Amino acid sequence: MRQTCTMQSGTRGADRHAPDEIAHDADLNGDLDADLNGDLKADLNGDRNGDPDGELGTDADAGLGIGLGAGLDEVTTAVLTGSRLLVAIAVRSVAQVEDRVTVPQFRMLVVLGRRGKAKLVTLADLLGVNPSTAMRMADRLAAAGMIVREVNPQDRRESLMRLTREGERIVEEVTARRRAEISAIVSRMTPEQRQALIGGMTAFTEAGDEPPAPSAHSLGWPGD
């Protein structure tokens, strides 16, 4: 995940990166892995129509090249290898816009894109940062024209934040690039392997208590 740290140490993005924002980026490995689960399963779901009875999934382990008697270490190694690829795809997709937004800032855009509007304290909680860090991130995004603050009609002492059209465009651009790269990889797999991957990833995310992505274009981050 060295690439991500390098991105955060630069002077690009929506203003210069605060130290606490850089430190927070060290927690993004798990988020970037989760980020791709929904996209990958969505790309694979189309293959189910060609196997309505689930016949291709009866030998799922063999389809992925993992024997039925695979041990815990072997499975763990396979998952870690796959996660490195997923993280690399996530980093590459965001790297294309790193002159406009940092990874933590992009994550804030994603959360706002799914929630519509949110209070600062809510964003801080969803992103796992303190309110002062969230405030600085929001200030930079607002200065870059990616979010706007509006008075909360239910409590005029509070402000609500939402994406501007530019903020929406950034999220759409990164999501489209990420899905395209995943689709290209999936297209090189056999139908049997794709079907096996659907079952394997579904079982893996369920075992980890990760809720399913709410839509095909979801990025899958907490709060998304």
Coordinates of C-alpha atoms in Angstrom, one line a residue:
M1 CA 0.0 0.0 0.0
R2 CA 3.1 2.2 -0.4
Q3 CA 1.6 3.9 -3.4
T4 CA -1.2 5.4 -1.3
C5 CA 1.2 6.8 1.3
T6 CA 3.2 8.4 -1.4
M7 CA 0.1 10.0 -2.8
Q8 CA -0.6 11.6 0.5
S9 CA 2.8 13.0 1.0
G10 CA 2.6 15.2 -2.1
T11 CA 1.4 18.8 -2.4
R12 CA -1.4 18.1 -4.8
G13 CA -5.1 17.5 -4.2
A14 CA -7.7 19.9 -2.8
D15 CA -5.0 22.0 -1.0
R16 CA -2.0 20.5 0.8
H17 CA -2.6 17.4 2.9
A18 CA -2.8 17.8 6.7
P19 CA -0.6 15.4 8.8
D20 CA -3.7 13.9 10.5
E21 CA -5.3 13.3 7.1
I22 CA -2.1 11.5 6.0
A23 CA -2.1 9.4 9.1
H24 CA -5.8 8.5 8.6
D25 CA -4.9 7.2 5.1
A26 CA -3.0 4.4 6.7
D27 CA -6.4 2.9 7.7
L28 CA -7.6 2.7 4.2
N29 CA -6.3 -0.7 3.2
G30 CA -9.4 -2.4 4.5
D31 CA -11.7 0.2 3.1
L32 CA -10.1 0.0 -0.4
D33 CA -10.5 -3.8 -0.3
A34 CA -14.2 -3.4 0.7
D35 CA -14.5 -0.7 -1.9
L36 CA -14.1 -3.3 -4.7
N37 CA -16.3 -6.1 -3.4
G38 CA -19.6 -4.6 -4.6
D39 CA -18.2 -3.7 -8.0
L40 CA -16.6 -7.1 -8.6
K41 CA -19.7 -9.0 -7.5
A42 CA -21.9 -6.7 -9.7
D43 CA -19.7 -7.4 -12.7
L44 CA -20.0 -11.1 -12.0
N45 CA -23.7 -11.2 -11.4
G46 CA -24.5 -11.1 -15.1
D47 CA -23.0 -14.6 -15.5
R48 CA -25.8 -16.1 -13.3
N49 CA -28.3 -15.8 -16.1
G50 CA -26.4 -18.4 -18.0
D51 CA -26.5 -20.8 -15.1
P52 CA -30.0 -20.5 -13.6
D53 CA -29.8 -23.9 -11.8
G54 CA -26.4 -23.1 -10.2
E55 CA -24.7 -26.0 -12.0
L56 CA -21.5 -24.1 -12.6
G57 CA -21.2 -23.5 -8.8
T58 CA -21.2 -27.2 -7.8
D59 CA -17.4 -27.4 -8.2
A60 CA -16.6 -23.8 -7.2
D61 CA -13.4 -24.6 -5.5
A62 CA -12.0 -26.5 -8.4
G63 CA -13.1 -23.6 -10.7
L64 CA -10.9 -21.2 -8.8
G65 CA -8.0 -23.7 -8.7
I66 CA -8.3 -24.4 -5.0
G67 CA -8.9 -28.0 -3.9
L68 CA -11.8 -28.9 -1.7
G69 CA -9.3 -29.9 0.9
A70 CA -7.4 -26.6 0.9
G71 CA -6.1 -25.6 4.3
L72 CA -6.7 -22.4 6.2
D73 CA -3.2 -21.1 5.3
E74 CA -3.7 -21.8 1.6
V75 CA -7.0 -20.0 1.5
T76 CA -5.7 -17.1 3.5
T77 CA -2.8 -16.7 1.1
A78 CA -5.1 -16.7 -1.9
V79 CA -7.3 -14.0 -0.3
L80 CA -4.3 -11.8 0.6
T81 CA -3.0 -12.1 -3.0
G82 CA -6.4 -11.1 -4.4
S83 CA -6.6 -8.2 -1.9
R84 CA -3.3 -6.8 -3.2
L85 CA -4.8 -6.7 -6.7
L86 CA -8.0 -5.0 -5.5
V87 CA -6.0 -2.4 -3.5
A88 CA -3.8 -1.7 -6.5
I89 CA -6.9 -1.2 -8.7
A90 CA -8.4 1.2 -6.1
V91 CA -5.2 3.2 -5.9
R92 CA -4.8 3.4 -9.6
S93 CA -8.3 4.6 -10.0
V94 CA -7.9 7.4 -7.5
A95 CA -4.4 8.3 -8.7
Q96 CA -5.9 9.7 -11.9
V97 CA -7.6 12.5 -9.9
E98 CA -4.9 13.0 -7.2
D99 CA -4.1 16.5 -8.5
R100 CA -7.6 17.4 -7.4
V101 CA -8.4 15.3 -4.4
T102 CA -6.6 13.1 -1.9
V103 CA -7.7 9.5 -1.0
P104 CA -9.3 10.6 2.4
Q105 CA -11.0 13.5 0.7
F106 CA -12.3 11.2 -2.0
R107 CA -13.7 8.9 0.6
M108 CA -15.6 11.9 2.1
L109 CA -17.0 12.6 -1.4
V110 CA -18.2 8.9 -1.7
V111 CA -20.0 9.0 1.6
L112 CA -21.7 12.3 0.7
G113 CA -22.6 10.9 -2.7
R114 CA -24.5 8.0 -1.0
R115 CA -26.1 10.0 1.8
G116 CA -27.0 13.1 -0.1
K117 CA -26.5 15.5 2.8
A118 CA -24.8 15.1 6.1
K119 CA -23.7 17.0 9.2
L120 CA -20.0 17.4 9.9
V121 CA -20.2 15.3 13.1
T122 CA -22.0 12.5 11.1
L123 CA -19.3 12.6 8.4
A124 CA -16.5 12.4 11.0
D125 CA -18.1 9.4 12.7
L126 CA -18.6 7.6 9.4
L127 CA -15.1 8.3 8.2
G128 CA -13.5 7.4 11.6
V129 CA -11.8 10.7 12.1
N130 CA -12.2 13.5 14.7
P131 CA -14.4 16.5 13.8
S132 CA -11.5 18.9 13.4
T133 CA -10.0 16.6 10.7
A134 CA -13.3 16.3 9.0
M135 CA -13.7 20.1 9.1
R136 CA -10.3 20.6 7.4
M137 CA -11.1 18.0 4.7
A138 CA -14.5 19.7 4.1
D139 CA -12.9 23.1 3.9
R140 CA -10.5 22.0 1.2
L141 CA -13.3 20.3 -0.8
A142 CA -15.5 23.3 -0.5
A143 CA -12.7 25.6 -1.7
A144 CA -12.2 23.2 -4.6
G145 CA -15.9 23.5 -5.5
M146 CA -16.7 19.9 -4.8
I147 CA -19.0 20.3 -1.8
V148 CA -21.3 23.1 -0.5
R149 CA -22.6 23.9 2.9
E150 CA -26.2 24.6 3.5
V151 CA -28.2 25.6 6.6
N152 CA -30.0 22.7 8.2
P153 CA -33.7 23.5 7.9
Q154 CA -34.4 21.5 11.0
D155 CA -31.8 23.3 13.1
R156 CA -30.5 26.6 11.6
R157 CA -27.5 26.5 13.9
E158 CA -26.2 23.5 12.0
S159 CA -24.8 23.1 8.5
L160 CA -25.4 20.3 6.1
M161 CA -22.9 19.4 3.4
R162 CA -23.6 17.9 -0.1
L163 CA -21.8 17.3 -3.3
T164 CA -21.7 19.8 -6.1
R165 CA -21.9 18.6 -9.7
E166 CA -18.1 18.7 -9.8
G167 CA -17.9 16.5 -6.7
E168 CA -20.4 14.0 -8.3
R169 CA -18.3 14.0 -11.5
I170 CA -15.2 13.1 -9.6
V171 CA -16.9 10.1 -7.9
E172 CA -18.4 8.9 -11.2
E173 CA -15.1 9.2 -13.0
V174 CA -13.2 7.1 -10.4
T175 CA -16.0 4.5 -10.1
A176 CA -16.2 4.1 -13.9
R177 CA -12.4 3.6 -14.2
R178 CA -12.4 1.1 -11.3
R179 CA -15.3 -0.9 -12.8
A180 CA -13.6 -1.0 -16.2
E181 CA -10.4 -2.4 -14.9
I182 CA -12.3 -5.0 -12.8
S183 CA -14.4 -6.0 -15.8
A184 CA -11.3 -6.4 -18.0
I185 CA -9.8 -8.8 -15.4
V186 CA -13.1 -10.7 -15.0
S187 CA -13.5 -11.1 -18.7
R188 CA -10.3 -13.2 -18.8
M189 CA -11.8 -15.8 -16.5
T190 CA -13.8 -18.8 -17.7
P191 CA -17.6 -18.9 -16.9
E192 CA -16.9 -21.6 -14.3
Q193 CA -14.3 -19.4 -12.6
R194 CA -16.6 -16.4 -12.6
Q195 CA -19.4 -18.3 -11.0
A196 CA -17.1 -19.8 -8.4
L197 CA -15.8 -16.3 -7.6
I198 CA -19.3 -15.0 -7.0
G199 CA -19.9 -17.8 -4.4
G200 CA -16.5 -17.4 -2.9
M201 CA -16.6 -13.6 -2.5
T202 CA -20.2 -13.8 -1.2
A203 CA -19.3 -16.4 1.4
F204 CA -16.2 -14.4 2.4
T205 CA -18.0 -11.1 2.9
E206 CA -20.8 -12.8 4.8
A207 CA -18.3 -14.5 7.1
G208 CA -16.8 -11.0 7.8
D209 CA -20.2 -9.5 8.5
E210 CA -19.8 -7.1 5.5
P211 CA -23.3 -5.9 4.3
P212 CA -23.9 -6.3 0.6
A213 CA -23.4 -3.2 -1.6
P214 CA -26.7 -1.4 -2.0
S215 CA -26.3 -0.9 -5.7
A216 CA -24.1 -1.8 -8.7
H217 CA -22.3 1.6 -8.6
S218 CA -21.7 1.6 -4.9
L219 CA -18.1 1.9 -3.7
G220 CA -18.8 -0.1 -0.6
W221 CA -17.1 2.1 2.0
P222 CA -18.5 2.3 5.5
G223 CA -21.2 4.9 5.5
D224 CA -21.5 4.5 1.8

